[in-house]
Coordinates of C-alpha atoms in Angstrom, one line a residue:
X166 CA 24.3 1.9 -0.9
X167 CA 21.7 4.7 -0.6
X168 CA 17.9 3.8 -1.2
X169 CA 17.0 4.1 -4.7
X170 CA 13.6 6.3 -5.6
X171 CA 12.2 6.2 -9.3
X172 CA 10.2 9.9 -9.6
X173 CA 7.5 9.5 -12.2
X174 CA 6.0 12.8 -12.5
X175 CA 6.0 15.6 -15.9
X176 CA 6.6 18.5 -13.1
X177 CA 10.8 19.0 -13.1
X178 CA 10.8 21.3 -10.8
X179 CA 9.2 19.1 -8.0
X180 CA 11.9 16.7 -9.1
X181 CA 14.7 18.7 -8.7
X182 CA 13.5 19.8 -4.9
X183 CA 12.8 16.3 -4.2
X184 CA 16.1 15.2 -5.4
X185 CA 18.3 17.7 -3.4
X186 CA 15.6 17.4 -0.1
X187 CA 16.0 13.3 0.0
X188 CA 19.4 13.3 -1.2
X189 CA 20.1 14.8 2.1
X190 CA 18.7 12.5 3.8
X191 CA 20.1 9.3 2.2
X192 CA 18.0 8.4 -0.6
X193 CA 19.0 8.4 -4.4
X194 CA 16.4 10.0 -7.0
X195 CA 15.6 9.6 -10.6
X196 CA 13.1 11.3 -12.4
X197 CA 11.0 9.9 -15.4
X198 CA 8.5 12.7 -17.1
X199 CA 6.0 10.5 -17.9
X200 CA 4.9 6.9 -17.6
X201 CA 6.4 5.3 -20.6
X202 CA 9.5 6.3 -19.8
X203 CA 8.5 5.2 -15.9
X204 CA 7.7 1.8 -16.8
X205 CA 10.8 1.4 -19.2
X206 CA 13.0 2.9 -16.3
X207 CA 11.4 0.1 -13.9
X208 CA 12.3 -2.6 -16.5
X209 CA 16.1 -1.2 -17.2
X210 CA 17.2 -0.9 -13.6
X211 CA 16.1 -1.4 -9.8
X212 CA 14.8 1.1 -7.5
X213 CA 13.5 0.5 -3.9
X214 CA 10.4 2.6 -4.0
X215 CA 8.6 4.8 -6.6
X216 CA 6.8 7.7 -6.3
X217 CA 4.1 7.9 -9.1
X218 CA 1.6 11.0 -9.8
X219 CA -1.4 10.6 -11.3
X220 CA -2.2 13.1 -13.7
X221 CA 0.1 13.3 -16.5
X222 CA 0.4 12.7 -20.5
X223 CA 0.1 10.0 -22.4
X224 CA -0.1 6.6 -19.3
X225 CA -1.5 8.5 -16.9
X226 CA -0.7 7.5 -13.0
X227 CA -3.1 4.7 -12.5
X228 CA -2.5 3.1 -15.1
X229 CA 1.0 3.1 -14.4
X230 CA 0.4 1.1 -11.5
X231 CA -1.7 -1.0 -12.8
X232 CA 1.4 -2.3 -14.7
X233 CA 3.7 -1.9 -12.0
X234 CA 1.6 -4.2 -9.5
X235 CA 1.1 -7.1 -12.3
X236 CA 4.8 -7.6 -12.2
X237 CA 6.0 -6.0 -9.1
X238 CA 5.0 -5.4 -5.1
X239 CA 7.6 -2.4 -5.1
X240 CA 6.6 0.1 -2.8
X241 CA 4.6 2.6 -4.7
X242 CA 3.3 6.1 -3.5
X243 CA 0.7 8.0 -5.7
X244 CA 1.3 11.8 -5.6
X245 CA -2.3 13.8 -7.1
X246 CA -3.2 17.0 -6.6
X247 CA -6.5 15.7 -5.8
X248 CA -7.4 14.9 -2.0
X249 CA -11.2 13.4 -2.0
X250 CA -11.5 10.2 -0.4
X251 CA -12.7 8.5 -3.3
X252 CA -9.4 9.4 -5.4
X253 CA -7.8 8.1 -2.5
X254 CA -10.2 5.0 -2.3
X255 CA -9.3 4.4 -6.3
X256 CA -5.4 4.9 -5.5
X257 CA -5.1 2.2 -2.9
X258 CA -7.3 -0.2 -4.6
X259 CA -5.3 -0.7 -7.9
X260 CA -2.6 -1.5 -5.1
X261 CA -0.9 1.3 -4.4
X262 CA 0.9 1.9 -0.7
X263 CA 0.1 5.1 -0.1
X264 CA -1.2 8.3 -0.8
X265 CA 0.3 11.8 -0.7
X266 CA -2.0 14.8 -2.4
X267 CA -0.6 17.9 -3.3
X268 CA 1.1 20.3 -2.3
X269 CA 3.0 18.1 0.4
X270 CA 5.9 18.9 2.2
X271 CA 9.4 17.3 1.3
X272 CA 9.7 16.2 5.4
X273 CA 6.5 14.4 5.1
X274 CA 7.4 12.7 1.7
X275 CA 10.4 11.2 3.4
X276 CA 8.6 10.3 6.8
X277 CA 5.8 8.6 4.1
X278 CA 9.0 6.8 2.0
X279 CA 10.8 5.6 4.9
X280 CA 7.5 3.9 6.6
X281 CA 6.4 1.7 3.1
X282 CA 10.0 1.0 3.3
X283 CA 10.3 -0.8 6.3
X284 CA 6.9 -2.5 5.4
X285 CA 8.4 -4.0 2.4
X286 CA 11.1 -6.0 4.6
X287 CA 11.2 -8.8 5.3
X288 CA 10.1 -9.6 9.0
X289 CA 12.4 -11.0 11.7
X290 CA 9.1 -12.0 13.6
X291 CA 6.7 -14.2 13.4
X292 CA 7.2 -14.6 9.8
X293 CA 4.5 -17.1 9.2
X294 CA 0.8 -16.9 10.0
X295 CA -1.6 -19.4 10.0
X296 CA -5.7 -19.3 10.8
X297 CA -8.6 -20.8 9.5
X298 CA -7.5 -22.2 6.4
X299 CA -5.1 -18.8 5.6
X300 CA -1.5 -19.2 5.3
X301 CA 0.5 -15.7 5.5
X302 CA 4.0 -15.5 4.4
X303 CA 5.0 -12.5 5.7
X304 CA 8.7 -12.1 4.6
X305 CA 7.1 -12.7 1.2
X306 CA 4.2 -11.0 1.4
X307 CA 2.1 -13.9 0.1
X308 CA -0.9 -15.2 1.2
X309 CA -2.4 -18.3 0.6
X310 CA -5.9 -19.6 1.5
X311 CA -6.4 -23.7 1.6
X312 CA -3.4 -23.4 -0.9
X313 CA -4.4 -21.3 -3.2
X314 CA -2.5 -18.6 -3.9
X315 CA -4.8 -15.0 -3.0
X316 CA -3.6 -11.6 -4.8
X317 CA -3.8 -8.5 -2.2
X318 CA -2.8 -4.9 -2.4
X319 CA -0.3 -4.1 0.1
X320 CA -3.0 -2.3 2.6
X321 CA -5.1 -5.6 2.4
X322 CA -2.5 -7.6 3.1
X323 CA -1.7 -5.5 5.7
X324 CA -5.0 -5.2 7.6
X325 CA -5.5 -9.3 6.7
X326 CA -1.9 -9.4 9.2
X327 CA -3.8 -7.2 12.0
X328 CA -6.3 -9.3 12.0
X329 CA -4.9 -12.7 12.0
X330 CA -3.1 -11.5 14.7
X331 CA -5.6 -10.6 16.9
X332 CA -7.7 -13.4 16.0
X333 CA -10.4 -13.6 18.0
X334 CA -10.6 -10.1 19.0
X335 CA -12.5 -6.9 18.0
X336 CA -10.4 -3.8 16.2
X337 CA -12.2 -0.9 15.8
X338 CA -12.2 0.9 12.9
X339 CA -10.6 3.5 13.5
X340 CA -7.8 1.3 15.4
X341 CA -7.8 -0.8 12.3
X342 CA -5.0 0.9 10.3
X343 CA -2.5 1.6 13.6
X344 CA -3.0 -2.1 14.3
X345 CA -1.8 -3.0 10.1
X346 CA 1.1 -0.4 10.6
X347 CA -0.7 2.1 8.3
X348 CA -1.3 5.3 11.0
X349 CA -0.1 7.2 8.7
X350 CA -2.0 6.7 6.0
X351 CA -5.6 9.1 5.8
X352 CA -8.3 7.4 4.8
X353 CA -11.9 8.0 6.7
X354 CA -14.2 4.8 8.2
X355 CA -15.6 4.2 4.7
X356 CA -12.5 3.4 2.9
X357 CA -11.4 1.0 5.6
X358 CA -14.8 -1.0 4.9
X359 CA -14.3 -0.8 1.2
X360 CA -10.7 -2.7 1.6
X361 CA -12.6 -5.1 4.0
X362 CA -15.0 -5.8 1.5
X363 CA -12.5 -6.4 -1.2
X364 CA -10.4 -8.8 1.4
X365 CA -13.3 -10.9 2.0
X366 CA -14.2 -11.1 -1.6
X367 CA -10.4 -12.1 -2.4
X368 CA -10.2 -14.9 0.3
X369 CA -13.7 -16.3 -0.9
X370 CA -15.2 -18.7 1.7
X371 CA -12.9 -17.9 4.0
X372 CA -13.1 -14.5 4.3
X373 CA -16.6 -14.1 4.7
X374 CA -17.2 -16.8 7.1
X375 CA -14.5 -15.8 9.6
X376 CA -14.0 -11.8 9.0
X377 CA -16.9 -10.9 10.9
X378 CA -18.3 -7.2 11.0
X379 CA -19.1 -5.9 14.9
X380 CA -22.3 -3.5 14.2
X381 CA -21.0 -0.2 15.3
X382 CA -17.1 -1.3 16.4
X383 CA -15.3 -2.6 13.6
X384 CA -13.6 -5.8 13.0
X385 CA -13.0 -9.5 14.0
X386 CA -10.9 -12.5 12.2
X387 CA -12.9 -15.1 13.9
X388 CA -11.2 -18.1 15.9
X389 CA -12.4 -21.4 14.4
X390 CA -13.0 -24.1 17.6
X391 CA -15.3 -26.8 18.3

């Protein structure tokens, strides 16, 4: 069964490149012109990944994912033709995967699709992660902190992974995102300590007591010992 991709974007003619470009190359496209119909095509039938752009009638992009992530953690990409840092910023924060700005080229779309694709399943190891108090189900993508569970975007449950995994160790920033699986996603230094900020706030007590800020390096999920 090929890989099914929900288009929500008003421009048909991108849809119809997209559509013949990826259905070369195994992936199944269908196009909604705006978000209403998006959001109703998400509730009528299942798709594997959606591509979503931001500026369109009526719903506009972000607040299509708004809706999306409250019921969902399907892969989402946001296509803008904006490419500042701080759209990008607002993309990822409202939980968005990634981020593509126009114009982009149908080979790097794919490379893009089939990299939050392989995020989104389920891992064959080391499927649980446990340190200080944080539980991480990574199949599930869930994470839970003294029990309780902890609602992330998919790039802060990501860099929370890196860092649980290299507990007790420094990751520079600029390492930060090749370490969470994200090298191919371009955001600058700031951005990175925005999500940081956002993590620590999520995990409460937690987070700021053991993600530690090295002055000048980057990053540190602290080991907790006598």
């Amino acid at each position: 069964m090929s890989t099914r991709v929900l288009l929500i974007d008003d421009d048909t003619r991108m849809y119809e490149l997209l559509a013949q470009y990826l259905g070369q190359n195994g992936l199944s496209v269908t196009h909604a012109a705006d978000g209403g119909r998006g959001l109703a095509a998400l509730e009528a039938s299942a798709y594997d990944a959606v591509l979503l752009d931001v500026m369109m009638p009526g719903i506009d992009g972000l607040e299509v994912c708004k809706r999306i992530r409250a019921k969902s953690r399907i892969p989402v990409i946001m296509l803008t033709a904006k490419g500042d840092e701080t759209d990008r910023v607002v993309g990822l924060e409202i939980g968005a995967d990634d981020y593509l700005p126009k114009p982009f080229s149908p080979r790097e779309l794919l490379a893009r699709l089939r990299a939050v694709l392989r995020r989104s399943l389920p891992s064959s190891v080391a499927d649980r992660l446990e340190a200080g108090g944080v539980c991480i189900d990574i199949a599930g993508r869930e994470v839970r902190v003294e029990d309780r569970p902890v609602d992330l975007t998919g790039l802060e449950f990501d860099l929370l992974v890196a860092l649980v995994r290299r507990a007790g160790r420094v990751i520079p920033r600029d390492a930060l995102l090749g370490e969470a699986g994200r090298s191919d996603t371009v955001v600058g230094e700031r951005t990175v300590d925005v999500h940081i900020s956002h993590l620590r706030q999520k995990l409460g007590d937690v987070g700021t007591r053991l993600i530690k800020t090295v002055r000048g390096v980057g990053y540190v999920f602290a080991k907790e010992g006598p």
